[in-house]
Amino acid sequence: MLDQALLEGTSKSAAEQQPVSEVIQLGSFVYGTWHSSHEDARTVVHAISNEPIYTVSSHGIDMQQVVEYAKQNGAILANWTFHQRANALKQIAQHLLEHKEDFYQLAYATGATRKDAWIDIEGGIQTLFAYSSLVRRELNDEKIITEDSWIQLSKNGTFGAKHILSPKSGVAVHINAFNFPIWGMLEKIAPTLLAGVPCIVKPATDGAQLTQAVVKAIEDTQLLPKGSLQLICGQIDDLFDYLGPQDSVTFTGSAYTGQKLRNHPHLNKYSIPFSMEADSVNSAILSPEADEATVDLFIREVFREMTTKAGQKCTAIRRAFVPQAQLEQVQQKLIAKLEKVIVGDPQKQDTTMGALASPKQKLDVENKVAELAKDAKIVFGGTTNFKFNAATPENGAFFPPTLLLCEQPLQATHVHTTEAFGPVCTLMPYQSIDELADLVARGEGSLVASVVKNSHENIEQIIQKIAPWHGRVHILDEESAKESTGHGSPLPHLIHGGPGRAGGGEELGGIRAVKHYMQRTAIQGSPNSLTQVTHSWTAGSNIKQDRVHPFKKDFDELVIGERLLTARRTVTEADIVNFACLSGDYFYAHTDKIAAADSFFGERVAHGYFIVSAAAGLFVDAAQGPVIANYGMDNLRFVEPVKIGDSIRVELTCKQKTPKPQKDLSQPAHGVVVWDIKVKNQRGELVATYDILTLVARAA
């Protein structure tokens, strides 16, 4: 999936040796300028016409300067808050969406149909939108992440700790594969930039024109600080020699190249994190109790993964496991669908599957199919007698959808370890769940497996056995089929990676991916020290009490640690009865004197939600003021029961403040204030604890 010329020279084909004066010289964007060279250039050809379209060369790029430029300017990005970075990312995504048609035009040269290119282009842009939204929703507008609450480490609470995550002061190097030149870059740089870390992107040579076009568009926006994003088209040469302890590397491509890079002595010397997403032989499993409708779902999923993007997806189904009794039926139905596929020029309206990315890729798939055929027989497709829908089919990197059948998978080896990175899949029978688990595990770790089942069928045993071998398991039945995103769609919210052969990496995964580029540090000290570091009030740190009620103060007037200690309220039997009538909650522990006497509590107790309501009555200032609305409640815990005759009071403390961007200028500027709520009884015992969030107006 990635050319091995990263580490060593490679011979050029006849097409690559043609004169290149008419073709585009694809430049790299390094240390703030565009750089190109004819020296040691490699030529890339059109997937349909086989004509040269551009050259790439990194000759003359000073890799040390590339790294230093990123680090010298990286502090600017790190000094932005999460919301500043997220808003910039959103604006970049909007700009890219406006120029998507330019990208579609370039995608044609990679052999992709418009439907296939949509995954790469608009799927990639939507990933930026998703990450921007995720960070603005889940993270405070700070420069670091505070992972947990105060961890008390001493008897009197004057010494404790919290874990924080801060941006690494290095650079992330992203080495990408050819199959998704846009999405592959954007899904990596989104969490990196949001973490406050600059990126160096090295796209695969095939498809690099698309990556470069997106980088140019991003640079045109001028939304990112300089040095945040650099692009190297060509070889990375000695780049790794200049990386250090604060840097990281991600790689998507062949396991062979990935292992070479992972074993680089400089990476080992400085324990530089290396995340690899490599080729894997992903599986689809038809459940043991599958009925006719389930079989059709299974065939639909396998067919889609074979033909989408001509099978050039790292998540594509390579092994299809079927109960022995249904093998022939599945084979016949799948072949019937494959016979309707029209392979050819993506610009022809009736074409349903495009070409492979390059002649080199076509040759590689041919060789891998020959290897698979040592264990299996080709029952459809292959390299013979397939008509392609193109003016000059002999010039294009066309390869037909190819189905193989391995009737003795327990005696086979190649079908479990060889991936033909194209429209190729192998059918295999299984006799029992234990045998199925054994066959799946022979793939030595995969990105994803799909289990297609009847809606009522319990497949818990299958999941337990195969889950450790996969980064994701997709369960498909009639209930989920209408809305399922499918076997082969990595989503920003879920991890994309897998164990063993799949590389052991974890990309995406929501906020997890942002944290991947940050350093987790345990900060120990006094409550006041940790409040200062985390901008979040820590129990035991200084408080400020004022004669003015905090709800009368606007956002900017409030101070972290500002506290209100309320009056007391005695809970009566009438309170409990009235709340039961009002809420409809007549649970015996609150309303049945006899049953409550035999309960855990020994007598009637107040409703927990009455305590929350009564607490609000104690701390809320009823007059009109800066507080706009209650925004929510987090971390509610009922610690001790409140019985008839107990008195409660509230400690309300300003815990954290987050300004919100003013989207509508006709509305008042405001921010979110988090209040720490402690409800205590007459003995000073904690009975309830939670956070409330309020929208509070800012000064004009």
XYZ file of C-alpha atoms in Angstrom:
700
model
C 0.000 0.000 0.000
C 2.978 2.329 0.452
C 6.029 2.391 -1.794
C 9.116 0.898 -0.197
C 11.213 3.682 -1.694
C 10.846 5.376 1.680
C 13.938 3.510 2.783
C 15.576 2.307 -0.379
C 15.809 3.080 -4.080
C 13.335 1.651 -6.557
C 13.610 0.937 -10.254
C 11.433 2.925 -12.649
C 9.012 1.366 -15.136
C 9.031 2.242 -18.848
C 6.249 4.774 -18.280
C 8.179 6.362 -15.455
C 11.230 6.763 -17.660
C 9.370 8.823 -20.285
C 10.294 12.503 -20.740
C 8.470 14.491 -18.086
C 8.644 18.038 -19.449
C 4.847 18.094 -20.098
C 3.747 16.642 -16.781
C 3.109 18.473 -13.510
C 5.981 18.731 -11.100
C 4.323 18.049 -7.752
C 5.813 20.280 -5.094
C 6.266 19.750 -1.364
C 5.227 22.376 1.188
C 8.109 22.694 3.671
C 9.372 25.434 5.998
C 6.716 27.816 4.739
C 7.384 27.530 1.008
C 6.743 25.259 -1.966
C 9.690 23.140 -3.093
C 10.031 20.998 -6.222
C 12.840 19.267 -8.086
C 13.443 17.258 -11.273
C 16.255 15.322 -9.600
C 15.476 11.664 -8.799
C 11.876 12.282 -9.843
C 9.363 9.480 -9.986
C 6.570 9.707 -12.548
C 2.987 8.731 -11.763
C 0.692 7.590 -14.564
C -3.052 7.910 -15.095
C -4.917 4.815 -13.892
C -7.117 4.773 -17.018
C -4.885 5.998 -19.847
C -1.466 5.044 -18.444
C -0.172 8.476 -19.489
C 2.272 10.338 -17.210
C 0.437 12.992 -15.141
C 2.915 14.226 -12.529
C 6.304 13.667 -10.968
C 7.379 13.716 -7.342
C 10.793 14.306 -5.831
C 11.908 15.376 -2.383
C 15.441 15.981 -3.633
C 16.989 19.028 -1.989
C 14.628 19.180 0.985
C 16.522 19.688 4.249
C 14.707 17.233 6.519
C 16.357 18.649 9.619
C 14.997 22.081 8.745
C 11.528 20.598 8.180
C 11.496 19.192 11.711
C 12.998 22.301 13.300
C 10.557 24.593 11.482
C 7.606 22.636 12.887
C 8.986 22.707 16.427
C 10.061 26.352 16.366
C 6.546 27.414 15.422
C 4.637 24.657 17.227
C 4.362 26.666 20.433
C 1.869 28.995 18.725
C -0.557 26.150 18.036
C 0.015 24.647 21.503
C -0.825 28.021 23.039
C -4.247 28.030 21.412
C -7.158 26.597 23.373
C -9.028 23.488 22.243
C -11.966 25.550 21.029
C -9.714 27.876 19.035
C -8.201 24.879 17.271
C -11.617 23.275 16.767
C -13.100 26.442 15.277
C -10.168 26.762 12.868
C -10.672 23.136 11.828
C -14.363 23.748 11.203
C -13.603 26.741 8.973
C -11.007 24.690 7.065
C -13.587 21.942 6.517
C -16.079 24.491 5.185
C -13.449 25.837 2.776
C -12.547 22.345 1.537
C -16.208 21.533 0.991
C -16.540 24.591 -1.250
C -13.686 23.250 -3.423
C -14.712 19.580 -3.477
C -15.405 19.541 -7.222
C -11.743 20.339 -7.868
C -10.811 17.264 -5.872
C -13.321 15.072 -7.732
C -11.672 16.033 -11.025
C -8.280 14.934 -9.748
C -9.704 11.705 -8.290
C -10.587 10.460 -11.767
C -6.879 9.900 -12.456
C -6.733 7.411 -9.560
C -9.345 5.176 -11.245
C -12.085 5.971 -8.722
C -15.743 6.398 -9.612
C -17.456 9.465 -8.158
C -19.181 7.257 -5.603
C -15.823 5.852 -4.516
C -14.172 9.271 -4.479
C -16.969 10.552 -2.230
C -15.658 8.320 0.576
C -12.215 9.865 0.281
C -13.160 13.488 -0.371
C -16.383 14.242 1.475
C -15.795 11.465 3.980
C -12.473 13.095 4.850
C -13.967 16.570 5.126
C -16.798 15.277 7.317
C -14.165 13.786 9.617
C -12.845 17.324 10.191
C -16.350 18.532 11.010
C -16.910 15.580 13.354
C -13.682 16.134 15.275
C -14.261 19.865 15.550
C -17.728 19.266 16.983
C -16.502 16.509 19.299
C -13.804 18.678 20.862
C -16.064 21.721 21.283
C -18.664 19.503 22.934
C -16.494 17.325 25.175
C -13.474 19.456 26.097
C -13.282 22.718 27.981
C -11.841 25.775 26.288
C -8.442 25.210 27.883
C -4.931 24.358 26.695
C -4.680 21.134 28.693
C -7.046 18.312 29.579
C -7.682 17.562 33.243
C -8.492 13.857 33.257
C -9.774 13.236 36.756
C -10.878 14.779 40.026
C -8.739 15.432 43.085
C -6.986 12.258 44.283
C -6.310 12.761 47.988
C -2.926 11.363 49.000
C -2.718 12.572 52.598
C -4.791 12.266 55.766
C -5.763 15.930 56.048
C -6.149 16.584 52.330
C -3.280 19.045 51.905
C -1.474 16.808 49.398
C -2.940 15.060 46.376
C -2.860 14.725 42.613
C -4.637 14.997 39.288
C -3.703 13.684 35.853
C -3.386 16.212 33.066
C -2.643 15.931 29.353
C -0.638 18.651 27.623
C 0.452 18.993 23.971
C 3.783 17.366 23.219
C 6.363 19.937 22.150
C 7.299 17.950 19.070
C 5.906 17.038 15.696
C 3.752 14.190 14.373
C 4.918 12.526 11.155
C 2.044 10.939 9.218
C 2.978 8.443 6.485
C -0.095 7.533 4.457
C -1.235 4.933 1.940
C -2.357 5.467 -1.660
C -5.931 4.275 -1.361
C -7.351 7.298 0.502
C -5.089 10.273 -0.269
C -7.495 12.813 1.297
C -9.336 10.972 4.063
C -6.110 9.210 5.067
C -4.463 12.568 5.731
C -7.421 14.398 7.270
C -8.337 11.654 9.736
C -4.800 11.881 11.131
C -4.148 15.601 11.117
C -7.537 16.428 12.711
C -6.772 14.982 16.176
C -3.121 16.023 15.900
C -3.870 19.683 15.293
C -6.620 19.636 17.911
C -4.047 18.334 20.400
C -1.888 21.369 19.592
C 0.828 19.450 17.721
C 2.142 20.345 14.217
C 2.133 17.730 11.430
C 4.438 16.543 8.680
C 2.482 14.573 6.075
C 4.081 12.121 3.634
C 1.475 10.816 1.174
C 1.999 7.736 -0.966
C 3.308 8.736 -4.377
C 0.226 7.356 -6.188
C -2.575 9.771 -5.307
C -0.226 12.431 -3.903
C -1.725 15.018 -6.258
C -4.990 14.853 -4.312
C -3.220 15.226 -0.977
C -1.245 18.178 -2.280
C -4.391 19.880 -3.600
C -5.991 19.681 -0.150
C -2.851 20.969 1.590
C -2.789 23.904 -0.855
C -6.417 24.655 -0.075
C -5.736 24.509 3.671
C -2.724 26.793 3.295
C -4.843 29.255 1.279
C -7.135 29.754 4.291
C -4.247 31.000 6.471
C -6.240 29.681 9.454
C -3.407 27.679 10.995
C -0.209 29.073 12.515
C 2.801 28.649 10.254
C 4.549 25.316 10.627
C 1.325 23.527 11.658
C 1.156 21.510 8.433
C 3.986 20.526 6.089
C 3.874 18.158 3.117
C 6.640 15.972 1.691
C 5.949 14.515 -1.759
C 8.616 11.924 -2.464
C 10.917 10.070 -0.115
C 11.408 10.992 3.524
C 15.148 10.203 3.315
C 16.768 10.904 6.709
C 13.737 12.572 8.316
C 13.619 10.052 11.186
C 17.179 10.934 12.193
C 16.000 14.347 13.369
C 13.043 13.199 15.459
C 13.231 13.242 19.232
C 11.473 12.180 22.451
C 8.506 14.544 21.984
C 7.747 13.375 18.444
C 5.503 10.621 17.105
C 5.033 8.684 13.867
C 1.935 7.132 12.352
C 2.022 4.790 9.388
C -0.629 3.306 7.114
C 0.504 0.816 4.495
C 2.069 -2.575 3.992
C 3.186 -4.576 7.007
C 6.578 -5.070 5.316
C 7.306 -1.346 5.024
C 5.764 -0.626 8.411
C 8.037 -3.105 10.177
C 11.073 -1.569 8.477
C 10.115 1.866 9.657
C 9.158 0.730 13.144
C 12.622 -0.817 13.607
C 14.450 2.393 12.706
C 17.243 2.722 15.326
C 16.468 6.371 16.013
C 12.850 5.563 16.872
C 14.023 2.859 19.267
C 16.697 5.058 20.820
C 14.226 7.755 21.864
C 11.169 5.495 22.389
C 9.301 7.506 19.770
C 5.674 6.305 19.566
C 4.998 4.518 16.277
C 1.374 3.757 15.447
C 0.896 1.361 12.530
C -2.241 0.490 10.615
C -1.167 -2.288 8.242
C -2.642 -4.705 5.720
C -4.889 -7.309 7.285
C -7.133 -10.106 6.074
C -10.468 -8.905 7.420
C -13.382 -11.290 7.694
C -17.113 -11.548 7.152
C -18.944 -14.323 9.009
C -22.352 -15.745 8.148
C -23.911 -16.956 11.405
C -24.714 -20.643 11.989
C -28.495 -20.063 12.048
C -28.668 -17.756 9.024
C -31.949 -17.740 7.129
C -32.577 -16.618 3.537
C -32.802 -12.900 4.427
C -29.580 -13.107 6.443
C -27.780 -14.796 3.534
C -28.846 -11.919 1.283
C -27.520 -9.376 3.794
C -24.212 -11.244 3.956
C -23.870 -11.332 0.165
C -24.704 -7.630 -0.073
C -21.962 -6.757 2.414
C -19.301 -8.973 0.814
C -20.199 -7.704 -2.665
C -20.024 -4.073 -1.551
C -16.612 -4.540 0.053
C -15.248 -6.337 -3.014
C -16.330 -3.654 -5.483
C -16.228 -0.355 -3.572
C -13.057 1.504 -4.565
C -12.140 -1.636 -6.528
C -11.481 -3.405 -3.232
C -8.651 -1.003 -2.349
C -9.668 -0.493 1.260
C -7.673 -1.539 4.288
C -10.968 -2.677 5.829
C -12.207 -4.668 2.805
C -13.434 -8.229 3.343
C -10.760 -10.711 2.268
C -12.125 -13.905 3.889
C -15.815 -14.827 3.909
C -16.707 -17.625 6.341
C -19.912 -19.549 5.659
C -21.522 -22.581 7.377
C -20.715 -25.656 5.268
C -24.392 -26.334 4.519
C -24.874 -22.912 2.907
C -21.596 -22.641 1.024
C -22.955 -23.526 -2.419
C -25.961 -21.216 -2.082
C -23.774 -18.275 -1.042
C -21.294 -18.938 -3.854
C -24.000 -19.009 -6.535
C -25.748 -15.865 -5.288
C -22.510 -13.918 -4.945
C -21.333 -14.863 -8.427
C -24.717 -13.808 -9.816
C -24.178 -10.310 -8.378
C -20.553 -10.128 -9.508
C -21.580 -10.977 -13.071
C -23.488 -7.674 -13.215
C -20.454 -5.542 -12.328
C -19.248 -3.297 -15.140
C -15.543 -2.562 -14.705
C -14.094 0.307 -16.670
C -13.576 4.013 -17.179
C -15.174 5.868 -14.225
C -16.322 8.660 -16.543
C -18.593 6.273 -18.447
C -22.059 6.385 -16.918
C -22.662 2.647 -16.933
C -19.343 1.819 -15.182
C -19.974 0.485 -11.670
C -16.387 -0.277 -10.655
C -13.295 1.699 -11.582
C -9.650 0.773 -11.972
C -6.900 0.025 -9.516
C -4.696 2.980 -8.613
C -1.805 2.129 -10.939
C -0.307 -0.529 -13.237
C 2.045 -1.380 -10.384
C -0.930 -2.068 -8.140
C -2.549 -4.222 -10.833
C 0.596 -6.353 -11.094
C 0.719 -6.712 -7.326
C -2.900 -7.916 -7.190
C -2.269 -10.401 -10.006
C 0.688 -11.846 -8.085
C -1.273 -12.061 -4.839
C -4.190 -13.830 -6.552
C -1.737 -16.382 -7.929
C -0.499 -16.919 -4.376
C -4.031 -17.334 -3.026
C -4.739 -19.836 -5.817
C -2.234 -22.210 -4.226
C -4.838 -22.831 -1.509
C -8.042 -22.069 -3.402
C -9.628 -22.165 -6.813
C -10.842 -19.118 -8.708
C -14.602 -19.446 -9.203
C -15.148 -16.008 -10.710
C -12.930 -13.354 -12.272
C -9.201 -13.740 -12.229
C -7.009 -12.527 -15.046
C -8.744 -14.096 -18.056
C -11.569 -13.176 -20.452
C -13.121 -10.193 -18.709
C -14.462 -7.326 -20.817
C -13.663 -3.826 -19.570
C -15.798 -0.758 -20.307
C -13.055 1.527 -21.632
C -11.831 2.925 -24.934
C -8.359 1.417 -24.458
C -8.768 -1.248 -21.778
C -5.221 -2.470 -22.341
C -3.893 0.842 -20.973
C -5.920 0.952 -17.769
C -5.146 -0.654 -14.421
C -8.337 -2.677 -14.607
C -8.827 -5.855 -12.622
C -12.071 -7.855 -12.446
C -13.825 -8.718 -9.192
C -12.357 -12.081 -8.258
C -13.882 -14.716 -5.997
C -11.939 -17.748 -4.786
C -13.146 -20.842 -2.938
C -11.008 -22.585 -0.336
C -12.740 -25.844 0.542
C -10.165 -26.959 3.125
C -9.320 -23.769 5.086
C -7.859 -25.716 8.029
C -5.166 -27.091 5.708
C -4.517 -23.733 4.018
C -1.989 -21.004 4.832
C -1.928 -18.407 2.036
C -5.627 -17.495 2.289
C -5.133 -16.517 5.932
C -1.951 -14.487 5.509
C -1.996 -13.038 1.966
C -3.957 -9.911 1.100
C -4.619 -9.097 -2.551
C -5.292 -5.369 -2.243
C -8.020 -5.241 -4.833
C -11.504 -6.644 -5.580
C -10.585 -10.097 -4.273
C -12.246 -12.308 -1.647
C -12.034 -15.990 -0.670
C -15.033 -18.060 0.445
C -14.408 -20.668 3.161
C -16.697 -23.134 4.956
C -16.718 -23.781 8.707
C -18.208 -26.649 10.708
C -18.520 -25.243 14.233
C -18.031 -22.048 16.244
C -14.746 -23.369 17.663
C -13.479 -24.084 14.144
C -14.645 -20.659 13.005
C -12.760 -18.978 15.860
C -9.627 -20.916 14.931
C -9.881 -19.876 11.267
C -10.483 -16.218 12.105
C -7.467 -16.184 14.448
C -5.229 -17.491 11.657
C -5.452 -14.012 10.168
C -3.152 -13.005 13.064
C -5.066 -9.827 13.844
C -7.369 -7.696 11.700
C -8.934 -4.268 11.559
C -12.524 -5.446 11.393
C -14.806 -8.451 11.177
C -18.506 -8.496 10.327
C -20.894 -11.039 11.797
C -24.140 -11.244 9.818
C -26.926 -12.887 11.821
C -30.668 -13.322 12.266
C -32.174 -10.589 14.433
C -33.158 -13.035 17.190
C -29.912 -15.038 17.119
C -27.512 -14.880 20.077
C -23.914 -14.625 18.829
C -22.335 -13.739 22.175
C -20.076 -16.801 22.011
C -18.738 -15.829 18.563
C -18.029 -12.256 19.680
C -16.186 -13.413 22.801
C -13.926 -15.634 20.708
C -13.112 -13.240 17.850
C -13.109 -9.806 19.557
C -9.497 -10.069 20.860
C -8.308 -10.435 17.256
C -9.969 -7.257 15.970
C -10.045 -3.514 16.472
C -13.723 -3.417 15.498
C -16.527 -5.979 15.165
C -19.537 -5.049 13.041
C -22.757 -6.945 13.825
C -25.283 -6.813 10.997
C -28.881 -8.013 11.011
C -32.191 -6.868 9.570
C -32.725 -4.542 12.534
C -29.518 -2.536 11.943
C -29.174 -2.991 8.164
C -31.197 0.099 7.193
C -28.907 2.489 9.085
C -25.647 0.574 9.403
C -22.607 2.413 8.044
C -21.265 -0.954 6.922
C -18.304 -3.224 7.432
C -15.724 -1.027 5.752
C -16.446 2.440 7.171
C -14.125 3.674 9.924
C -15.890 6.387 11.927
C -14.327 9.320 13.811
C -15.967 8.214 17.068
C -14.590 4.645 16.996
C -11.036 3.337 16.986
C -9.578 2.353 13.631
C -6.808 -0.176 14.056
C -6.258 -3.725 15.118
C -3.894 -6.063 16.948
C -1.082 -8.215 15.606
C -0.729 -8.248 11.843
C -2.987 -5.167 11.607
C -0.242 -3.156 13.288
C -1.396 -2.712 16.872
C -2.300 0.940 16.295
C -5.411 2.889 17.212
C -6.419 5.822 15.046
C -9.633 7.807 15.380
C -11.626 6.794 18.472
C -12.981 10.226 19.350
C -11.132 12.149 22.058
C -8.800 9.139 22.478
C -7.095 10.143 19.227
C -6.506 13.698 20.471
C -4.972 12.338 23.672
C -2.623 10.161 21.606
C -0.582 13.279 20.738
C -0.515 14.602 24.282
C 1.573 13.684 27.309
C -0.235 12.357 30.366
C 1.372 13.673 33.560
C 0.451 13.094 37.197
C 0.573 16.491 38.942
C 1.061 16.246 42.713
C 0.761 19.082 45.187
C -1.583 21.069 47.380
C -5.202 21.729 46.413
C -4.332 25.378 45.688
C -1.463 24.391 43.385
C -3.665 22.034 41.394
C -6.448 24.608 41.131
C -3.913 27.017 39.691
C -2.572 24.500 37.155
C -5.898 23.054 36.001
C -8.090 26.198 36.168
C -10.597 24.035 38.018
C -11.393 24.406 41.722
C -10.008 21.534 43.770
C -11.599 20.482 47.067
C -9.566 21.936 49.902
C -8.233 24.922 47.983
C -8.967 28.528 48.905
C -12.508 29.816 48.747
C -13.857 33.324 48.490
C -17.098 34.301 50.202
C -18.843 37.540 49.325
C -21.875 39.406 50.606
C -23.099 39.512 46.996
C -24.847 36.326 45.844
C -22.777 34.653 43.053
C -25.871 34.434 40.828
C -25.918 38.243 40.774
C -22.458 38.328 39.153
C -21.806 38.087 35.445
C -19.394 35.564 33.946
C -16.354 37.836 34.093
C -16.958 38.914 37.697
C -17.077 35.367 39.029
C -13.879 33.973 40.526
C -12.848 30.317 40.646
C -13.347 29.223 44.267
C -16.159 31.685 44.993
C -18.546 30.030 47.456
C -22.036 30.444 48.828
C -22.981 28.690 52.091
C -26.769 28.555 52.256
C -29.275 28.570 55.068
C -30.524 25.219 56.431
C -33.766 23.432 55.664
C -35.323 20.720 57.827
C -36.889 17.868 55.875
C -40.408 16.992 57.071
C -42.847 14.158 56.468
C -44.988 16.644 54.514
C -42.054 17.334 52.166
C -41.781 13.636 51.320
C -45.535 13.140 50.873
C -45.924 16.273 48.740
C -42.947 15.368 46.526
C -44.359 11.860 46.029
C -47.669 13.355 44.927
C -46.004 15.899 42.664
C -43.561 13.443 41.011
C -45.661 10.273 41.108
C -42.760 8.478 42.812
C -44.365 6.397 45.609
C -41.407 4.055 46.093
C -41.872 2.174 49.359
C -38.686 3.511 50.996
C -40.220 6.992 50.841
C -43.940 6.409 51.459
C -44.555 3.010 53.135
C -43.706 3.303 56.830
C -43.940 -0.442 57.526
C -41.970 -1.581 54.462
C -39.359 1.156 55.018
C -38.828 -0.085 58.582
C -37.732 -3.448 57.145
C -35.591 -1.843 54.447
C -31.901 -1.086 54.256
C -32.607 2.364 55.760
C -34.744 1.253 58.736
C -37.229 4.100 58.239
C -38.613 6.380 55.547
C -36.113 8.556 53.710
C -36.441 11.542 51.394
C -36.363 11.105 47.644
C -32.917 11.775 46.239
C -34.430 14.090 43.630
C -36.250 15.969 46.369
C -32.852 16.661 47.963
C -31.597 17.995 44.606
C -34.714 20.136 44.236
C -34.555 21.394 47.805
C -30.872 22.206 47.360
C -31.715 24.334 44.312
C -34.273 26.159 46.395
C -31.553 26.951 48.922
C -28.871 28.262 46.551
C -30.809 29.810 43.638
C -31.317 33.581 43.637
C -34.787 34.081 42.202
C -34.350 37.622 40.905
C -33.571 38.347 37.262
C -29.813 38.508 36.763
C -26.847 37.316 34.709
C -27.727 33.605 35.034
C -29.547 32.684 31.828
C -30.366 29.004 32.284
C -29.435 25.707 33.884
C -27.262 23.946 31.292
C -27.085 20.503 32.861
C -25.954 18.334 35.729
C -22.974 15.963 36.002
C -21.620 13.373 38.416
C -24.651 13.146 40.707
C -24.144 10.845 43.704
C -26.386 10.260 46.720
C -23.976 9.488 49.566
C -26.087 9.297 52.753
C -29.866 9.006 53.268
C -31.816 12.017 54.495
C -34.449 11.091 57.042
C -37.447 12.951 58.442
C -36.138 15.627 60.788
C -32.701 15.944 59.184
C -31.543 19.406 58.162
C -29.643 20.076 54.938
C -27.582 22.987 53.667
C -25.586 23.549 50.482
C -22.034 24.578 49.681
C -22.090 26.103 46.170
C -18.573 26.724 44.766
C -17.567 28.179 41.401
C -15.508 25.336 39.967
C -14.763 26.201 36.353
C -15.526 28.836 33.725
C -15.645 28.326 29.941
C -16.459 31.236 27.606
C -18.658 30.302 24.646
C -18.246 31.764 21.149
C -21.012 34.212 20.252
C -22.608 32.665 17.148
C -25.579 35.042 17.075
C -24.620 38.655 17.763
C -28.245 39.455 18.615
C -27.977 37.165 21.639
C -26.029 38.117 24.786
C -22.437 36.931 25.073
C -22.188 34.205 27.674
C -20.137 31.370 29.102
C -20.658 28.102 30.949
C -19.966 28.079 34.680
C -19.538 24.747 36.463
C -20.584 24.831 40.124
C -19.484 22.242 42.658
C -22.470 21.306 44.817
C -22.081 19.677 48.228
C -25.279 18.968 50.200
C -24.576 18.219 53.877
C -26.735 17.322 56.875
C -26.771 18.825 60.375
C -23.798 16.646 61.353
C -21.710 17.958 58.463
C -21.979 14.629 56.612
C -22.119 14.695 52.829
C -25.505 13.489 51.593
C -25.300 14.435 47.910
C -22.665 15.763 45.536
C -22.849 16.878 41.906
C -21.892 19.578 39.431
C -24.378 21.920 37.832
C -23.668 23.917 34.716
C -25.225 27.322 34.134
C -25.195 29.685 31.180
C -24.089 33.048 32.538
C -24.100 36.328 30.634
C -20.824 38.144 30.042
C -20.290 41.872 30.368
C -21.169 43.799 27.221
